[in-house]
mmCIF file of C-alpha atoms in Angstrom:
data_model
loop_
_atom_site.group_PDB
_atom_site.id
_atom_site.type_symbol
_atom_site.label_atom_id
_atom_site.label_comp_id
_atom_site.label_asym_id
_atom_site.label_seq_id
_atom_site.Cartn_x
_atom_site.Cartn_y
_atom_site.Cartn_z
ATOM 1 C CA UNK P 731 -6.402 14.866 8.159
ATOM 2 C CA UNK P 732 -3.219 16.570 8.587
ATOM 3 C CA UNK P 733 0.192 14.954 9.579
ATOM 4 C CA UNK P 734 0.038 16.137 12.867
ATOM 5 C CA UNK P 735 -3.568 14.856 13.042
ATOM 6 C CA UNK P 736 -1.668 11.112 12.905
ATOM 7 C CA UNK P 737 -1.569 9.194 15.913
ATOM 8 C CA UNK P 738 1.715 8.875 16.497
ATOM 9 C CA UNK P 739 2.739 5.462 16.017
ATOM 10 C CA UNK P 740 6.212 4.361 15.816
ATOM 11 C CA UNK P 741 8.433 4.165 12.931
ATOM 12 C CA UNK P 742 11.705 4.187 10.719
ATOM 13 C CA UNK P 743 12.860 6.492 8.280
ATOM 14 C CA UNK P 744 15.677 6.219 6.561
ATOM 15 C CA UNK P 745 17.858 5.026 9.916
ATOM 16 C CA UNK P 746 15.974 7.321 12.594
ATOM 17 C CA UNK P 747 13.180 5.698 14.512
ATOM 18 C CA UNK P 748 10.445 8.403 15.114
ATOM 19 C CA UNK P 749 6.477 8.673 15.192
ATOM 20 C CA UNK P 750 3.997 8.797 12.049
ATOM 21 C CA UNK P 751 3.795 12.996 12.863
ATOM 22 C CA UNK P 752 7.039 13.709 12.624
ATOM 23 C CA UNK P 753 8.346 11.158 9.585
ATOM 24 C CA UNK P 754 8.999 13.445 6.371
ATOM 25 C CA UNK P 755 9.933 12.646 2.471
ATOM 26 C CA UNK P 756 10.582 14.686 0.005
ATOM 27 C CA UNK P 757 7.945 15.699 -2.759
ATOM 28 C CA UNK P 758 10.063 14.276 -5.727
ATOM 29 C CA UNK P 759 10.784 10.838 -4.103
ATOM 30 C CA UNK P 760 9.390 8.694 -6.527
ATOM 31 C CA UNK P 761 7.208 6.830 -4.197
ATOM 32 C CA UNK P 762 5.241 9.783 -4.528
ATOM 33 C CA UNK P 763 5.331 11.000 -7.909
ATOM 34 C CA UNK P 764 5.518 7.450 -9.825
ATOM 35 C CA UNK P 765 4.235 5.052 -6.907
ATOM 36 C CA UNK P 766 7.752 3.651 -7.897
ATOM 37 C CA UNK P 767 8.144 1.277 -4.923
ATOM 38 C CA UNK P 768 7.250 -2.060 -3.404
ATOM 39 C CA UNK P 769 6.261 -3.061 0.083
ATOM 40 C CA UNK P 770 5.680 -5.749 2.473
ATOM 41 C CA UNK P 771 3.026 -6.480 5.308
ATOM 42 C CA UNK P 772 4.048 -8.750 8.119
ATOM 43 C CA UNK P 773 1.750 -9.808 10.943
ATOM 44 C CA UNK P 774 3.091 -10.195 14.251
ATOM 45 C CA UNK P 775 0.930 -12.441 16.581
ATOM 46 C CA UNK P 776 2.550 -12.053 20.673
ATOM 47 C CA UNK P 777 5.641 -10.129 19.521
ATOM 48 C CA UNK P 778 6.801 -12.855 17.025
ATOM 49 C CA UNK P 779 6.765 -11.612 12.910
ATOM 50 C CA UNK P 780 4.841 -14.421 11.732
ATOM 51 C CA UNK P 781 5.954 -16.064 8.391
ATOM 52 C CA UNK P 782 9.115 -13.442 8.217
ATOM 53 C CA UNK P 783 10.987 -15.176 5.628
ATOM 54 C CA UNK P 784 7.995 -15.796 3.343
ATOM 55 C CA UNK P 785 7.114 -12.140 3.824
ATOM 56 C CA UNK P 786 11.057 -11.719 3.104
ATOM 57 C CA UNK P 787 11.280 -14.165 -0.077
ATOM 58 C CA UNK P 788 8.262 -12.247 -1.470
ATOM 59 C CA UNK P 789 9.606 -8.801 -0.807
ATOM 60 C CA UNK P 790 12.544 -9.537 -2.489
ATOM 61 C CA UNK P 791 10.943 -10.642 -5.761
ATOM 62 C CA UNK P 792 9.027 -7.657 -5.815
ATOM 63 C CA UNK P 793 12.492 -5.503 -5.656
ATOM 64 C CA UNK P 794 14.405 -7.202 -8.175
ATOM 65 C CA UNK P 795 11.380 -6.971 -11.151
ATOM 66 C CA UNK P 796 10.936 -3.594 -10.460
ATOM 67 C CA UNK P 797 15.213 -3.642 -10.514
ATOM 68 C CA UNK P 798 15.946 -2.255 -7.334
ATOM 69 C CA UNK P 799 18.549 -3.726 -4.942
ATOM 70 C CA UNK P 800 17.678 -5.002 -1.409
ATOM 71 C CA UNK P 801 18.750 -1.790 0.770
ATOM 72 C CA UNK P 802 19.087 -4.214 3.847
ATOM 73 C CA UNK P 803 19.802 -7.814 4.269
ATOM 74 C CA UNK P 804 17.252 -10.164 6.310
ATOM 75 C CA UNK P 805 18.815 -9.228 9.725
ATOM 76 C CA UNK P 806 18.585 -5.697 9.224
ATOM 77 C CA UNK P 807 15.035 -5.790 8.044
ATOM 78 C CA UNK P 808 14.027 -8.338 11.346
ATOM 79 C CA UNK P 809 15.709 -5.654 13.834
ATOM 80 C CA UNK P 810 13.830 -2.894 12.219
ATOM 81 C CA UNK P 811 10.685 -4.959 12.833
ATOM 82 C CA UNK P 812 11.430 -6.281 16.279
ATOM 83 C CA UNK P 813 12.114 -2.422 17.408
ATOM 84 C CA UNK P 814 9.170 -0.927 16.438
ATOM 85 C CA UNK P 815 7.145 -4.123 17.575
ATOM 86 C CA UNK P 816 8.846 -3.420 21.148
ATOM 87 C CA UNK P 817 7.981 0.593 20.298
ATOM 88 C CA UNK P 818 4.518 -0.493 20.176
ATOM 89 C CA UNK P 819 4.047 -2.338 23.056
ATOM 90 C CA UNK P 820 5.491 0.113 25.022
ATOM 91 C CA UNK P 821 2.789 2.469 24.273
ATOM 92 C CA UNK P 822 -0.107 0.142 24.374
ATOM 93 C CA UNK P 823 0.850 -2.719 26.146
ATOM 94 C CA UNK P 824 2.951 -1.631 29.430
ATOM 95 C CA UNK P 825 5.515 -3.392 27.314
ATOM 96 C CA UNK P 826 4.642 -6.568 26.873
ATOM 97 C CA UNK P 827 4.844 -7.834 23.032
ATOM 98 C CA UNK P 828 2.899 -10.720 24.043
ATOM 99 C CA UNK P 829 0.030 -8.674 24.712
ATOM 100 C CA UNK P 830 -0.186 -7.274 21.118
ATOM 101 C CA UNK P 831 -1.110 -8.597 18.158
ATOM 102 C CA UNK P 832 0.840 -6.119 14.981
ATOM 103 C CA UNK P 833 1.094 -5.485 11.624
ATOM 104 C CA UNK P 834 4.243 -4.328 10.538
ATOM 105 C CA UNK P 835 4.495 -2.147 7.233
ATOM 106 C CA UNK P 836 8.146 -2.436 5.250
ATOM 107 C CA UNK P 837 8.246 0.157 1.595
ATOM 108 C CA UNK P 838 10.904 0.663 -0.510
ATOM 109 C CA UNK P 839 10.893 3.381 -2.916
ATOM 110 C CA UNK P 840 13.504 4.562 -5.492
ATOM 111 C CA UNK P 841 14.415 7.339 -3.516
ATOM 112 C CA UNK P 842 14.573 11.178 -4.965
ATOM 113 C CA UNK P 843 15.086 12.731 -8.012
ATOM 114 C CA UNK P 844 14.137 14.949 -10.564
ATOM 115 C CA UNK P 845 10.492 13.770 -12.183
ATOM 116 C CA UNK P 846 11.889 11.917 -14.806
ATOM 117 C CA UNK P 847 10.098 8.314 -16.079
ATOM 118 C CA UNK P 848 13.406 6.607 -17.210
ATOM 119 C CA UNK P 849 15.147 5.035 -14.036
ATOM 120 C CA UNK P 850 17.644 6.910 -12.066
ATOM 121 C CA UNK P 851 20.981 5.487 -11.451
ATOM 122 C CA UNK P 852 22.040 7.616 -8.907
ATOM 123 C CA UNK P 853 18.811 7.463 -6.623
ATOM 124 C CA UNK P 854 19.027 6.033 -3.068
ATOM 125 C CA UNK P 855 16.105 4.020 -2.152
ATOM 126 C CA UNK P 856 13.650 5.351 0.748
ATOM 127 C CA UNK P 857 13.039 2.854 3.231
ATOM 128 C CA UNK P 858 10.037 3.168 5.351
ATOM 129 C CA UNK P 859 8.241 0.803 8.252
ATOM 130 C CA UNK P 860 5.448 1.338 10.415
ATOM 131 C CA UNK P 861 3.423 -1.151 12.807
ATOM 132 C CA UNK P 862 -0.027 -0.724 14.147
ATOM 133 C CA UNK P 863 -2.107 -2.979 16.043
ATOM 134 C CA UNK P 864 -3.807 -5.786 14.164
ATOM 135 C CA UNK P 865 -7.585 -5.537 13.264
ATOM 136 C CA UNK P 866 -8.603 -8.969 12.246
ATOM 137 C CA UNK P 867 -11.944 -9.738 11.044
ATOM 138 C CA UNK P 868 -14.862 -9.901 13.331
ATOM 139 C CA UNK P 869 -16.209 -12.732 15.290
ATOM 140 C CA UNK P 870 -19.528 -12.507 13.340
ATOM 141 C CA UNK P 871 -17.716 -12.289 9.974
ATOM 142 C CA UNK P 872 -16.329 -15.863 10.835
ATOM 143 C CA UNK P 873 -19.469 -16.926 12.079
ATOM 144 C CA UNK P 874 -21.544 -15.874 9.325
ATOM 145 C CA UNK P 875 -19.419 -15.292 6.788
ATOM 146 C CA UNK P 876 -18.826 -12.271 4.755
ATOM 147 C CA UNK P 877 -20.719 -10.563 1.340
ATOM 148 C CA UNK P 878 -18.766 -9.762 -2.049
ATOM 149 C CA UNK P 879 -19.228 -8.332 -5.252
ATOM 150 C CA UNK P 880 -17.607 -9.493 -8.373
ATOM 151 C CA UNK P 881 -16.193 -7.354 -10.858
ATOM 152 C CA UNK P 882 -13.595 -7.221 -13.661
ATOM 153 C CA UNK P 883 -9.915 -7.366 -13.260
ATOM 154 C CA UNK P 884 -9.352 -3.687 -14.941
ATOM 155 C CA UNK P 885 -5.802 -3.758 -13.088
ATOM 156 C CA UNK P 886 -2.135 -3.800 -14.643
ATOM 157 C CA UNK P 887 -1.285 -7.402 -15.959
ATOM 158 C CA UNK P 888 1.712 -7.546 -13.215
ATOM 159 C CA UNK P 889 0.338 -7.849 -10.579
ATOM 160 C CA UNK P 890 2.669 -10.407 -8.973
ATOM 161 C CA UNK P 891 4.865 -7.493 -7.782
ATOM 162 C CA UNK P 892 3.798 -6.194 -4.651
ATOM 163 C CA UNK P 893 4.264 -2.572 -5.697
ATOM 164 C CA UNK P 894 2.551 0.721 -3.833
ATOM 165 C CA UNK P 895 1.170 1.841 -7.047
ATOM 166 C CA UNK P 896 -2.007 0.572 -5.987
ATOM 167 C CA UNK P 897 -4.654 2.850 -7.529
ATOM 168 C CA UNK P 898 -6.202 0.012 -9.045
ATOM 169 C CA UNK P 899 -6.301 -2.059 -6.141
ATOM 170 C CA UNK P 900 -7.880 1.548 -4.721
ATOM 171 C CA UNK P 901 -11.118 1.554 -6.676
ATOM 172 C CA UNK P 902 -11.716 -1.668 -6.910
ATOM 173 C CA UNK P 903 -12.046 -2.315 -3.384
ATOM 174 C CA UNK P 904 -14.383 0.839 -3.638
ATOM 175 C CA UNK P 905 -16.581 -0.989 -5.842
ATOM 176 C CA UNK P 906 -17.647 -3.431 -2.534
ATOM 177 C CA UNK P 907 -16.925 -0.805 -0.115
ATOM 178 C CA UNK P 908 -20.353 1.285 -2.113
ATOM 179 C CA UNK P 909 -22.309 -1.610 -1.320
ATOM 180 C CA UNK P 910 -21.116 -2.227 2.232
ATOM 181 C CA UNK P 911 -19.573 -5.568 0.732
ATOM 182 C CA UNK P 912 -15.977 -7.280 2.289
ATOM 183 C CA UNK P 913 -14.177 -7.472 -0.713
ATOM 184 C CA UNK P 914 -14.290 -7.203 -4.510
ATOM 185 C CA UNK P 915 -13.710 -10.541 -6.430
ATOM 186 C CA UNK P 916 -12.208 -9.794 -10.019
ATOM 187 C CA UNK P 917 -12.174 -11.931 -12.879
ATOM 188 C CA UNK P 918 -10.281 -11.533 -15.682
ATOM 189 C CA UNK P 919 -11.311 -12.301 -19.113
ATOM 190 C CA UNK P 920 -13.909 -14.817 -17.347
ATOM 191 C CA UNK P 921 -11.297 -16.319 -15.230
ATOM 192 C CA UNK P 922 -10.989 -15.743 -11.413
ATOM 193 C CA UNK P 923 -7.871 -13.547 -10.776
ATOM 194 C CA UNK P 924 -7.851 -12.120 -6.978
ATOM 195 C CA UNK P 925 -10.026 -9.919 -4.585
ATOM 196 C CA UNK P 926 -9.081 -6.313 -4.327
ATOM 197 C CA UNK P 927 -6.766 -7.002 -0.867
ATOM 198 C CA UNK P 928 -6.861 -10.896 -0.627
ATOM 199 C CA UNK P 929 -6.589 -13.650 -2.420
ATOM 200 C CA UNK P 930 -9.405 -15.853 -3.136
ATOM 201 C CA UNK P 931 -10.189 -19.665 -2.642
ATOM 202 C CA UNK P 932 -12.880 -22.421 -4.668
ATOM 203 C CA UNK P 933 -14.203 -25.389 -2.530
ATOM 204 C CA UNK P 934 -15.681 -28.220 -4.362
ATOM 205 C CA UNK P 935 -16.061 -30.713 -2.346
ATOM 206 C CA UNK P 936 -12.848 -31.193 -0.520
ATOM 207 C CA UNK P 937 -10.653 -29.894 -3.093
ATOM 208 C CA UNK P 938 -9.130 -26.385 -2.375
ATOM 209 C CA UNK P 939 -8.566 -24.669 -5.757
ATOM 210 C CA UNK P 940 -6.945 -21.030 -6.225
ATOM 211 C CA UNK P 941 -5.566 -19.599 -9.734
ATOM 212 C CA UNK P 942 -1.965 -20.361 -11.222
ATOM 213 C CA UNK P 943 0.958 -18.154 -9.883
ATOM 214 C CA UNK P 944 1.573 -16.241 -12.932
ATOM 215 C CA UNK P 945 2.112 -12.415 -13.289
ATOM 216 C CA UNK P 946 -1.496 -11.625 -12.995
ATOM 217 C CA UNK P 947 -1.852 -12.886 -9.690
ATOM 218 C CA UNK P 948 0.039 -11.826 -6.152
ATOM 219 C CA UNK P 949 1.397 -14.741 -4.645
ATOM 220 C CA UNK P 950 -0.016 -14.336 -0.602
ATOM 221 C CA UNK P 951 2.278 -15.525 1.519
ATOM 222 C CA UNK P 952 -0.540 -18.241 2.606
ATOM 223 C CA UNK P 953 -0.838 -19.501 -0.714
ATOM 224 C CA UNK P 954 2.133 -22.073 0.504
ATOM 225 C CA UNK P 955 0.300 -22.336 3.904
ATOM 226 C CA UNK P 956 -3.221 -23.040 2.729
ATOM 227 C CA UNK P 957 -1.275 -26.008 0.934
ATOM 228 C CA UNK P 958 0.509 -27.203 3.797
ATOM 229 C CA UNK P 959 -2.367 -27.213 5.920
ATOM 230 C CA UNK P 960 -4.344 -29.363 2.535
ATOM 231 C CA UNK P 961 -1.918 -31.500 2.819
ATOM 232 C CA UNK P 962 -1.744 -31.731 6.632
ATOM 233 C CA UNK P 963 -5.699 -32.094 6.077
ATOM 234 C CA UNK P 964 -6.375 -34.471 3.582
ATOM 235 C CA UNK P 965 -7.600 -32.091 1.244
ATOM 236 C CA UNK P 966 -7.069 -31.648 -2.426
ATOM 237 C CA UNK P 967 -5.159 -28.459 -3.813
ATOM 238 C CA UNK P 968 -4.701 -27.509 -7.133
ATOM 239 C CA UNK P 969 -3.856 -24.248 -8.886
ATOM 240 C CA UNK P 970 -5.099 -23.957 -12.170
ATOM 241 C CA UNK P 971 -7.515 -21.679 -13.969
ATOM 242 C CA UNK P 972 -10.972 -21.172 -12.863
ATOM 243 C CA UNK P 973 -13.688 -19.758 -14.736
ATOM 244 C CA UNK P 974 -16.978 -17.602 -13.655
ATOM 245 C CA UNK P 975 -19.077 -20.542 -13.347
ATOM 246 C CA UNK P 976 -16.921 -22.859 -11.453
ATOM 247 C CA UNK P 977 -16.883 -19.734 -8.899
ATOM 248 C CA UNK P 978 -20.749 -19.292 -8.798
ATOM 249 C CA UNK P 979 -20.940 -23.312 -7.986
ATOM 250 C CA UNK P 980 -18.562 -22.798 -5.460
ATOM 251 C CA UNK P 981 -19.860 -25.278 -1.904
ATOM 252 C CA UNK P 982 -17.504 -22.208 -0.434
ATOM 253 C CA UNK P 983 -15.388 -19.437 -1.372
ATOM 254 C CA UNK P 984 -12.412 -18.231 0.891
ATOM 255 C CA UNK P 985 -10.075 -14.938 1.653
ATOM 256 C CA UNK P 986 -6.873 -14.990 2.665
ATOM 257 C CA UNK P 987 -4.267 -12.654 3.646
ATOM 258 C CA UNK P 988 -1.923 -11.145 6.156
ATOM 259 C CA UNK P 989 -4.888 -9.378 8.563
ATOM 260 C CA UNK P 990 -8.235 -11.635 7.299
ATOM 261 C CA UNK P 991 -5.910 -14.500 7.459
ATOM 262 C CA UNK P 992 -8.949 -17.261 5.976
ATOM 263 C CA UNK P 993 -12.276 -16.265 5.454
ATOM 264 C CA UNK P 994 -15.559 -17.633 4.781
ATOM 265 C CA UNK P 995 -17.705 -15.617 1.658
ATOM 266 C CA UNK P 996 -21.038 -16.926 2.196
ATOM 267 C CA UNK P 997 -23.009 -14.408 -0.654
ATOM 268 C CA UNK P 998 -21.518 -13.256 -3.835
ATOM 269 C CA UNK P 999 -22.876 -10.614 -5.930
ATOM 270 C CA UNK P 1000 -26.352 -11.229 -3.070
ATOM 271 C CA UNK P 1001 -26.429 -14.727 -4.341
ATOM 272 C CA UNK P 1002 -25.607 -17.664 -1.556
ATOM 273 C CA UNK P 1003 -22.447 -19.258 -1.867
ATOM 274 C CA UNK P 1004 -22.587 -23.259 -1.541
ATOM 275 C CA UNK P 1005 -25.268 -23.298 1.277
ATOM 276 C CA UNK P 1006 -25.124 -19.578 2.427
ATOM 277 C CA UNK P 1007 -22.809 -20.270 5.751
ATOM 278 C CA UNK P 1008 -19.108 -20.760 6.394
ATOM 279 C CA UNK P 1009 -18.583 -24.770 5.458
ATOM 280 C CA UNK P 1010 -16.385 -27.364 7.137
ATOM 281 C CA UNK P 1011 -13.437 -26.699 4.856
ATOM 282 C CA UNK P 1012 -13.264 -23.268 6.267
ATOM 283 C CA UNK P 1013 -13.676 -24.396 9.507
ATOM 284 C CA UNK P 1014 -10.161 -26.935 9.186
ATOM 285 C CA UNK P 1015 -8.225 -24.030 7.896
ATOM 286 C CA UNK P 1016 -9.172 -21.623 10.094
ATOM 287 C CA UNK P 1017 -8.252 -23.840 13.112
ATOM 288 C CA UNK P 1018 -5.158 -25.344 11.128
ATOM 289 C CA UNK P 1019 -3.871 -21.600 10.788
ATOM 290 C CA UNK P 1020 -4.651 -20.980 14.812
ATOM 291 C CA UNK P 1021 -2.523 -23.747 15.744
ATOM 292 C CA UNK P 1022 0.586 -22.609 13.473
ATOM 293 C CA UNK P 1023 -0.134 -19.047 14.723
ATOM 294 C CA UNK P 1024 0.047 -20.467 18.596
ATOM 295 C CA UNK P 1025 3.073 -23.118 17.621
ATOM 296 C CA UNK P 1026 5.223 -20.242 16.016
ATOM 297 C CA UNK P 1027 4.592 -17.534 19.050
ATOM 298 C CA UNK P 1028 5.923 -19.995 21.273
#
């Protein structure tokens, strides 16, 4: 594909709203020679950013351990959103944000200068967005669940920073993508990290477990919401660390993130999980997270 082979969605560059065809950056920004950059999905059910200062609170950890300072404040990061969301809908949707379900893209690189690996300090940062229209899982992937494949955690040990150097992430979402598997489920050193784009969820019983928030695991913005809604639910939640075997005797395993939002694995590695179909716990999250998706677009 060729840049002017991009549909031409809207977006910001630097200041300028324009379409995917036309946006431009220079070959030595350090996006693209290092991958030096973070960046930030934000799903936008009926026009409305959903979970925008989560998305905001995690963006902004990821820019100060890679030592880069916020180029906008809160306010000017929502107006960039809420224009292209409005950009969008105009093309698709007569208009009408409520129509549209989005997914807004926010990256910050270091900006340009010569290929050097030590840190420029007189760089400005590139700041890119995007939105498209949301692609959520399928209706049969919720009602029959999804197949993974397990595989080592060969990734960089931080991966709490939500950084665009994401070869990693790259081939080992390959690895399930060969088999016509969802996801990729990584363990590291026998302990359950994340999936390649998600992060990933042990039922036992009705206990919700998910690994520690350390620097080898991205904190999802739903990690606080899957523990609101435990709480909301009567359900146990506890992070701690959870080894290979705990995850085979799973009674489910769970996705989440910003487009799968919570999703049932029913085979891993073509074993059943628990007994093969989504499970009840799945069921209460799923319709815990449609009712805070329907109480915040209102």
């Amino acid at each position: 594909m060729q840049a002017e082979d991009l549909p031409p969605l809207p977006c910001y560059l630097n200041g300028a709203y324009t379409e995917l065809p036309n946006a431009r950056v220079s070959v030595m920004d350090r996006g693209f020679i290092f991958g030096d950059g973070v960046y930030e999905v934000i799903p936008v059910y009926a026009g409305r950013p959903f979970l925008f200062a989560q998305h905001m609170d995690r963006l902004e950890r990821s820019l100060a351990a890679v030592r880069m300072t916020p180029p906008l404040d809160r306010a000017g990061w929502l107006a960039i959103a809420q224009q292209l969301i409005e950009r969008l809908a105009v093309q698709r949707a007569e208009g009408d944000v409520s129509r549209l379900d989005q997914l807004v893209y926010l990256q910050v690189t270091r900006g340009i200068a010569l290929r050097d690996h030590v840190i420029p300090t007189d760089a400005s940062p590139t700041v890119f967005a995007m939105t498209n229209v949301m692609r959520p899982p399928s209706s049969l992937d919720r009602t029959l669940g999804v197949a993974c494949v397990s595989a080592e955690d060969f990734r960089w040990k931080l991966a709490h920073i939500k950084s665009t150097s994401l070869l990693g992430s790259v081939l080992a979402r390959q690895i399930s993508a060969d088999v016509g598997a969802a996801e990729t489920i990584m363990f590291r050193e026998g302990f359950l990290s994340e999936g390649s784009a998600s992060n990933v969820w042990v039922v036992r019983g009705r206990t919700v477990m998910g690994p520690p928030l350390d620097h080898l695991v991205l904190e999802g913005v739903r990690y606080r919401l899957i523990e609101s809604f435990c709480r909301q639910l009567g359900l146990g939640f506890e992070l701690r660390r959870i080894d290979r075997a705990e995850v085979e005797a799973a009674d489910e395993l769970l996705l989440s993130s910003a487009t799968k939002e919570v999703l049932p694995v029913t085979t891993l590695d073509d074993r059943p999980v628990g007994s093969g179909k989504p499970g009840p716990v799945y069921a209460a999250l799923y319709a815990a997270y449609q009712q805070a998706k329907q109480e915040s677009s209102q």
